[in-house]
Tab-separated table of C-alpha atoms in Angstrom:
chain	number	residue	atom	x	y	z
Z	29	MET	CA	62.329	-22.144	-55.521
Z	30	LYS	CA	62.131	-19.756	-58.290
Z	31	LYS	CA	62.917	-21.528	-61.407
Z	32	VAL	CA	65.931	-19.922	-63.071
Z	33	ARG	CA	65.148	-18.461	-66.500
Z	34	THR	CA	66.994	-19.833	-69.635
Z	35	SER	CA	68.549	-19.289	-72.912
Z	36	ALA	CA	67.457	-21.940	-75.263
Z	37	ALA	CA	69.280	-23.127	-78.342
Z	38	LEU	CA	66.721	-24.893	-80.863
Z	39	GLY	CA	67.570	-27.567	-83.461
Z	40	LEU	CA	68.056	-30.941	-84.511
Z	41	PHE	CA	71.854	-30.425	-84.072
Z	42	ASP	CA	72.590	-33.657	-85.991
Z	43	GLY	CA	76.326	-33.702	-86.394
Z	44	VAL	CA	76.753	-30.454	-83.801
Z	45	HIS	CA	78.474	-29.098	-86.869
Z	46	LEU	CA	79.906	-25.476	-87.177
Z	47	GLY	CA	76.508	-24.123	-87.949
Z	48	HIS	CA	75.148	-25.569	-84.843
Z	49	ARG	CA	77.757	-24.567	-82.582
Z	50	ALA	CA	76.950	-21.169	-84.104
Z	51	VAL	CA	73.563	-21.352	-82.548
Z	52	LEU	CA	74.799	-22.935	-79.258
Z	53	LYS	CA	77.476	-20.342	-78.876
Z	54	GLU	CA	74.868	-17.675	-78.777
Z	55	ALA	CA	72.839	-19.508	-76.202
Z	56	LEU	CA	76.068	-19.866	-74.019
Z	57	ALA	CA	76.606	-16.109	-74.511
Z	58	GLN	CA	73.556	-15.419	-72.765
Z	59	LYS	CA	75.067	-16.755	-69.343
Z	60	GLN	CA	76.617	-13.397	-68.969
Z	61	ASN	CA	73.032	-11.773	-68.722
Z	62	GLY	CA	72.236	-14.397	-65.610
Z	63	LEU	CA	70.185	-16.933	-67.982
Z	64	GLN	CA	71.059	-20.554	-67.904
Z	65	PRO	CA	72.167	-21.924	-71.252
Z	66	CYS	CA	70.335	-24.953	-72.508
Z	67	ALA	CA	69.650	-27.059	-75.932
Z	68	PHE	CA	66.228	-28.296	-77.208
Z	69	THR	CA	66.678	-31.026	-79.791
Z	70	PHE	CA	65.300	-34.433	-80.739
Z	71	SER	CA	66.542	-38.045	-79.701
Z	72	PRO	CA	68.391	-39.096	-82.933
Z	73	GLU	CA	66.671	-42.506	-83.161
Z	74	SER	CA	63.165	-41.033	-82.922
Z	75	SER	CA	63.818	-38.847	-85.992
Z	76	ALA	CA	65.200	-41.645	-88.003
Z	77	GLY	CA	62.941	-42.566	-90.886
Z	78	LYS	CA	61.469	-39.011	-90.736
Z	79	GLY	CA	64.232	-37.947	-93.605
Z	80	ALA	CA	67.824	-38.615	-93.834
Z	81	LYS	CA	69.866	-40.926	-91.565
Z	82	PHE	CA	71.357	-39.484	-88.448
Z	83	ILE	CA	74.760	-38.417	-88.386
Z	84	TYR	CA	75.728	-38.927	-84.599
Z	85	GLY	CA	73.733	-41.230	-82.065
Z	86	LYS	CA	72.536	-39.930	-78.792
Z	87	ALA	CA	76.164	-40.446	-76.990
Z	88	GLU	CA	77.986	-38.475	-79.229
Z	89	LYS	CA	75.526	-35.580	-79.924
Z	90	GLU	CA	75.090	-35.132	-76.271
Z	91	TYR	CA	78.919	-35.265	-75.510
Z	92	ILE	CA	79.684	-32.683	-78.260
Z	93	ILE	CA	77.055	-30.290	-76.789
Z	94	ARG	CA	77.956	-30.885	-73.102
Z	95	GLU	CA	81.726	-31.034	-73.579
Z	96	ILE	CA	82.679	-29.312	-76.442
Z	97	CYS	CA	79.908	-26.582	-76.423
Z	98	LEU	CA	79.670	-26.324	-73.019
Z	99	ILE	CA	75.886	-26.757	-72.481
Z	100	GLU	CA	75.364	-28.644	-69.659
Z	101	GLU	CA	71.287	-28.797	-69.800
Z	102	ILE	CA	69.920	-30.593	-72.885
Z	103	TYR	CA	66.175	-31.258	-73.486
Z	104	SER	CA	66.089	-34.529	-75.729
Z	105	HIS	CA	62.168	-35.119	-76.869
Z	106	ASP	CA	61.095	-38.017	-79.122
Z	107	PHE	CA	59.810	-36.649	-82.186
Z	108	GLU	CA	56.591	-38.138	-82.175
Z	109	ASP	CA	55.821	-36.256	-78.747
Z	110	ILE	CA	56.469	-33.076	-80.195
Z	111	CYS	CA	55.461	-33.210	-84.225
Z	112	GLY	CA	51.514	-32.997	-83.369
Z	113	MET	CA	52.019	-29.780	-81.593
Z	114	ASP	CA	51.071	-26.617	-83.245
Z	115	GLY	CA	53.325	-23.504	-83.093
Z	116	GLU	CA	51.846	-21.781	-80.017
Z	117	THR	CA	51.529	-24.826	-78.088
Z	118	PHE	CA	55.098	-25.590	-78.358
Z	119	ALA	CA	55.935	-22.090	-77.560
Z	120	LYS	CA	53.841	-21.973	-74.571
Z	121	GLU	CA	54.301	-25.452	-73.455
Z	122	ILE	CA	57.806	-26.499	-74.144
Z	123	LEU	CA	59.901	-23.291	-74.328
Z	124	CYS	CA	57.632	-21.152	-71.894
Z	125	GLY	CA	56.470	-23.797	-69.612
Z	126	GLU	CA	58.891	-26.703	-69.504
Z	127	MET	CA	62.392	-24.643	-70.271
Z	128	ASN	CA	61.327	-21.410	-68.855
Z	129	ALA	CA	63.157	-19.597	-71.581
Z	130	ALA	CA	63.635	-15.785	-71.579
Z	131	HIS	CA	65.923	-16.055	-74.717
Z	132	VAL	CA	65.685	-18.274	-77.685
Z	133	VAL	CA	68.385	-18.898	-80.314
Z	134	CYS	CA	67.934	-20.762	-83.851
Z	135	GLY	CA	69.113	-20.845	-87.276
Z	136	LYS	CA	67.371	-18.531	-89.671
Z	137	ASP	CA	65.699	-21.567	-91.230
Z	138	PHE	CA	64.363	-23.149	-88.186
Z	139	ARG	CA	60.844	-24.436	-88.569
Z	140	PHE	CA	58.387	-25.824	-85.929
Z	141	GLY	CA	54.954	-26.585	-85.396
Z	142	THR	CA	52.759	-29.115	-86.968
Z	143	GLY	CA	53.938	-30.027	-90.703
Z	144	ALA	CA	56.572	-27.379	-90.067
Z	145	SER	CA	54.198	-24.706	-90.366
Z	146	CYS	CA	56.070	-22.192	-88.601
Z	147	GLY	CA	59.073	-20.013	-88.913
Z	148	THR	CA	61.104	-17.352	-86.888
Z	149	ASP	CA	58.871	-14.730	-87.769
Z	150	ASP	CA	56.021	-16.686	-85.739
Z	151	LEU	CA	58.514	-17.790	-83.086
Z	152	ALA	CA	59.081	-14.042	-82.497
Z	153	GLY	CA	55.423	-13.419	-82.265
Z	154	PHE	CA	54.898	-16.044	-79.903
Z	155	GLY	CA	58.014	-14.847	-77.696
Z	156	ARG	CA	56.324	-11.203	-77.224
Z	157	LYS	CA	53.034	-13.227	-76.126
Z	158	TYR	CA	54.722	-15.741	-73.786
Z	159	GLY	CA	57.841	-13.551	-72.579
Z	160	PHE	CA	60.850	-14.383	-74.303
Z	161	THR	CA	63.062	-12.915	-76.954
Z	162	VAL	CA	64.300	-14.537	-80.370
Z	163	GLN	CA	67.502	-14.533	-82.043
Z	164	THR	CA	68.427	-15.797	-85.383
Z	165	VAL	CA	71.761	-16.977	-86.370
Z	166	GLU	CA	73.097	-16.937	-90.124
Z	167	ASP	CA	74.319	-19.780	-91.823
Z	168	VAL	CA	78.239	-20.514	-91.363
Z	169	CYS	CA	79.752	-20.976	-94.889
Z	170	LEU	CA	83.388	-22.454	-95.672
Z	171	GLY	CA	84.898	-21.806	-98.945
Z	172	GLY	CA	81.608	-20.614	-100.462
Z	173	GLU	CA	79.887	-23.629	-99.368
Z	174	ARG	CA	76.982	-23.488	-96.728
Z	175	VAL	CA	77.827	-25.980	-93.513
Z	176	SER	CA	74.802	-28.244	-93.480
Z	177	SER	CA	74.187	-32.017	-92.359
Z	178	THR	CA	73.333	-32.638	-95.637
Z	179	GLU	CA	76.599	-31.755	-97.189
Z	180	ILE	CA	78.360	-33.837	-94.101
Z	181	ARG	CA	76.503	-36.951	-95.069
Z	182	ARG	CA	77.511	-36.781	-98.583
Z	183	PHE	CA	80.906	-36.235	-97.488
Z	184	LEU	CA	81.060	-39.275	-95.106
Z	185	SER	CA	79.247	-41.448	-97.673
Z	186	ALA	CA	82.013	-40.577	-100.113
Z	187	GLY	CA	84.776	-41.262	-97.936
Z	188	GLU	CA	85.611	-37.351	-97.786
Z	189	LEU	CA	86.600	-37.532	-94.449
Z	190	ARG	CA	88.725	-34.288	-94.196
Z	191	ARG	CA	86.039	-32.309	-95.748
Z	192	ALA	CA	83.442	-33.833	-93.321
Z	193	ASN	CA	85.730	-33.158	-90.521
Z	194	LEU	CA	86.259	-29.513	-91.620
Z	195	PHE	CA	82.402	-28.857	-91.567
Z	196	LEU	CA	81.960	-30.798	-88.302
Z	197	GLY	CA	84.502	-28.523	-86.532
Z	198	LYS	CA	85.847	-31.656	-85.055
Z	199	PRO	CA	86.958	-35.010	-86.367
Z	200	TYR	CA	83.991	-37.560	-86.697
Z	201	MET	CA	83.660	-39.422	-83.567
Z	202	ILE	CA	82.342	-43.066	-82.840
Z	203	MET	CA	81.564	-43.262	-79.006
Z	204	LYS	CA	79.923	-46.596	-78.396
Z	205	GLU	CA	79.836	-49.528	-76.044
Z	206	VAL	CA	82.382	-52.075	-77.244
Z	207	SER	CA	80.856	-55.178	-78.122
Z	208	HIS	CA	82.088	-59.061	-78.266
Z	209	GLY	CA	82.785	-60.271	-81.945
Z	210	ALA	CA	84.273	-63.598	-83.428
Z	211	GLN	CA	87.748	-62.408	-82.318
Z	212	LEU	CA	89.176	-63.189	-85.739
Z	213	GLY	CA	91.470	-59.951	-85.529
Z	214	ARG	CA	92.921	-61.656	-82.264
Z	215	THR	CA	93.531	-64.707	-84.165
Z	216	LEU	CA	95.344	-62.651	-86.691
Z	217	GLY	CA	97.424	-60.951	-84.329
Z	218	PHE	CA	95.474	-57.497	-84.631
Z	219	PRO	CA	92.727	-57.444	-81.929
Z	220	THR	CA	90.054	-54.832	-82.380
Z	221	ALA	CA	87.488	-53.096	-80.510
Z	222	ASN	CA	84.065	-53.585	-82.295
Z	223	GLN	CA	81.293	-50.916	-82.312
Z	224	VAL	CA	78.183	-51.528	-83.949
Z	225	PHE	CA	76.314	-48.623	-85.671
Z	226	GLU	CA	72.594	-47.909	-84.740
Z	227	SER	CA	69.823	-48.780	-86.949
Z	228	GLY	CA	68.799	-45.450	-88.684
Z	229	GLN	CA	72.310	-44.158	-88.411
Z	230	LEU	CA	74.378	-43.083	-91.537
Z	231	VAL	CA	77.703	-45.221	-91.816
Z	232	PRO	CA	80.565	-43.726	-93.429
Z	233	LYS	CA	81.959	-45.187	-96.453
Z	234	PHE	CA	83.146	-48.671	-96.034
Z	235	GLY	CA	86.727	-49.054	-95.696
Z	236	VAL	CA	89.932	-48.492	-93.714
Z	237	TYR	CA	90.478	-45.265	-91.701
Z	238	ALA	CA	93.447	-43.741	-89.798
Z	239	SER	CA	91.876	-42.895	-86.425
Z	240	ARG	CA	93.032	-42.229	-82.698
Z	241	THR	CA	91.240	-43.622	-79.830
Z	242	LEU	CA	90.795	-42.749	-76.136
Z	243	ALA	CA	91.214	-45.869	-74.003
Z	244	ASP	CA	91.981	-45.463	-70.188
Z	245	GLY	CA	92.201	-41.583	-70.384
Z	246	LYS	CA	95.109	-41.839	-73.279
Z	247	TRP	CA	95.132	-41.310	-76.770
Z	248	TYR	CA	96.525	-43.970	-78.978
Z	249	PRO	CA	97.121	-44.033	-82.936
Z	250	SER	CA	94.769	-46.319	-84.218
Z	251	MET	CA	93.116	-47.821	-87.658
Z	252	THR	CA	89.448	-48.468	-87.835
Z	253	ASN	CA	87.772	-50.632	-90.330
Z	254	ILE	CA	84.179	-49.619	-91.061
Z	255	GLY	CA	81.967	-52.395	-92.882
Z	256	VAL	CA	80.456	-55.642	-92.768
Z	257	LYS	CA	83.614	-57.940	-93.113
Z	258	PRO	CA	83.112	-59.482	-96.681
Z	259	THR	CA	86.356	-61.695	-96.382
Z	260	VAL	CA	84.586	-63.951	-93.253
Z	261	GLU	CA	80.903	-63.329	-94.482
Z	262	TYR	CA	79.927	-61.757	-91.062
Z	263	GLY	CA	76.419	-61.023	-92.223
Z	264	GLY	CA	75.530	-58.610	-89.388
Z	265	ALA	CA	74.920	-54.678	-89.076
Z	266	PRO	CA	77.814	-52.528	-89.986
Z	267	LEU	CA	80.242	-51.979	-87.481
Z	268	ALA	CA	83.536	-50.273	-86.644
Z	269	GLU	CA	86.579	-52.551	-85.990
Z	270	THR	CA	89.527	-50.820	-84.228
Z	271	TYR	CA	92.741	-51.724	-83.622
Z	272	ILE	CA	94.492	-49.515	-81.156
Z	273	HIS	CA	98.461	-49.581	-81.614
Z	274	GLY	CA	100.222	-49.810	-78.463
Z	275	PHE	CA	97.089	-50.696	-76.243
Z	276	SER	CA	96.336	-53.966	-74.555
Z	277	GLY	CA	93.339	-54.274	-72.068
Z	278	ASP	CA	90.040	-55.500	-71.733
Z	279	LEU	CA	87.413	-53.009	-73.263
Z	280	TYR	CA	84.406	-55.465	-73.557
Z	281	GLY	CA	81.080	-53.219	-72.370
Z	282	ARG	CA	82.929	-49.947	-71.976
Z	283	ALA	CA	82.091	-46.794	-74.214
Z	284	LEU	CA	84.930	-46.113	-76.379
Z	285	GLN	CA	85.731	-42.970	-77.986
Z	286	VAL	CA	87.361	-43.101	-81.723
Z	287	VAL	CA	87.831	-40.331	-83.986
Z	288	LEU	CA	88.468	-40.776	-87.814
Z	289	LEU	CA	91.218	-38.802	-89.388
Z	290	ASP	CA	91.948	-39.898	-92.968
Z	291	PHE	CA	90.423	-42.298	-95.283
Z	292	ILE	CA	92.914	-44.980	-96.339
Z	293	ARG	CA	91.344	-47.196	-98.835
Z	294	ALA	CA	87.831	-48.754	-99.335
Z	295	GLU	CA	86.591	-52.327	-98.002
Z	296	LYS	CA	87.268	-55.583	-100.320
Z	297	ARG	CA	87.031	-58.962	-100.027
Z	298	PHE	CA	90.233	-61.200	-99.861
Z	299	ALA	CA	90.898	-64.394	-101.297
Z	300	SER	CA	92.215	-65.964	-98.071
Z	301	VAL	CA	92.531	-64.996	-94.488
Z	302	ASP	CA	96.408	-65.042	-94.905
Z	303	GLU	CA	95.834	-62.346	-97.437
Z	304	LEU	CA	93.537	-60.414	-95.141
Z	305	ARG	CA	96.256	-60.414	-92.386
Z	306	ASP	CA	98.832	-59.166	-95.027
Z	307	GLN	CA	96.520	-56.105	-95.647
Z	308	ILE	CA	95.733	-55.480	-92.085
Z	309	SER	CA	99.108	-55.323	-91.520
Z	310	SER	CA	99.982	-52.675	-94.326
Z	311	ASP	CA	96.769	-50.978	-93.160
Z	312	VAL	CA	97.976	-50.362	-89.566
Z	313	ASN	CA	101.559	-49.071	-90.660
Z	314	ALA	CA	99.491	-46.542	-93.256
Z	315	ALA	CA	97.113	-45.595	-90.338
Z	316	VAL	CA	99.987	-44.987	-87.809
Z	317	ASN	CA	102.175	-43.112	-90.465
Z	318	ALA	CA	99.102	-41.046	-91.466
Z	319	LEU	CA	99.145	-39.424	-88.179
């Protein structure tokens, strides 16, 4: 059977923000020309340590590419497997050989090849040699600011969630398996679903957020605390603890989707568990009313 020709969107796509979506949209548009849209990217964990911390893990990133951007086929490589390739080898073996690309779409600043030595002009040259066309997409700007993963990381780290969400094009999402905890929230009357952030992942500013949670196919108002639980000296990796208002059920071991909508307050240590309980009650009311 003859292998289908593809239109390939290229990029790290960390956050799959509005700028990334512009690239993915152009690849998708080639479907009308009989090409199969696909995306080339790197697995987030393999790119950690090569620069800034990644915004989204594999589950979140691939969900947005497939479900929101409607590109089902994703070629996700480990960075170490690709970074040593020179530009022509990448074009010949990956774009032409593995992906069978007839059309390639990327941002105007896209770099590839050993040491990021090649740019879009080089890519166009390799395309003429190996049989694919190249389309570059201009930056997306909002309010005079260029949409970038760097800015989104800055917003998230500062608790500027609304600005981050504007640049992302969709509320910041946590989609991770619910893990067992100490069940302190249940003891306090506010059971929470715990999701641990991945090593190398950027963690939003520690604190309390108004959120919405998809559980058993239904969206619920919720309150999410991100941090390390200083009052009870948790001592583990940063995690998101979400109290889902109006929901009761067992979520352990299931992938849960939580979206953050607004930052309520910074994380703080309380003098007692009773004081913590009172604050959680206040936070839940603030989160639900914020929606």
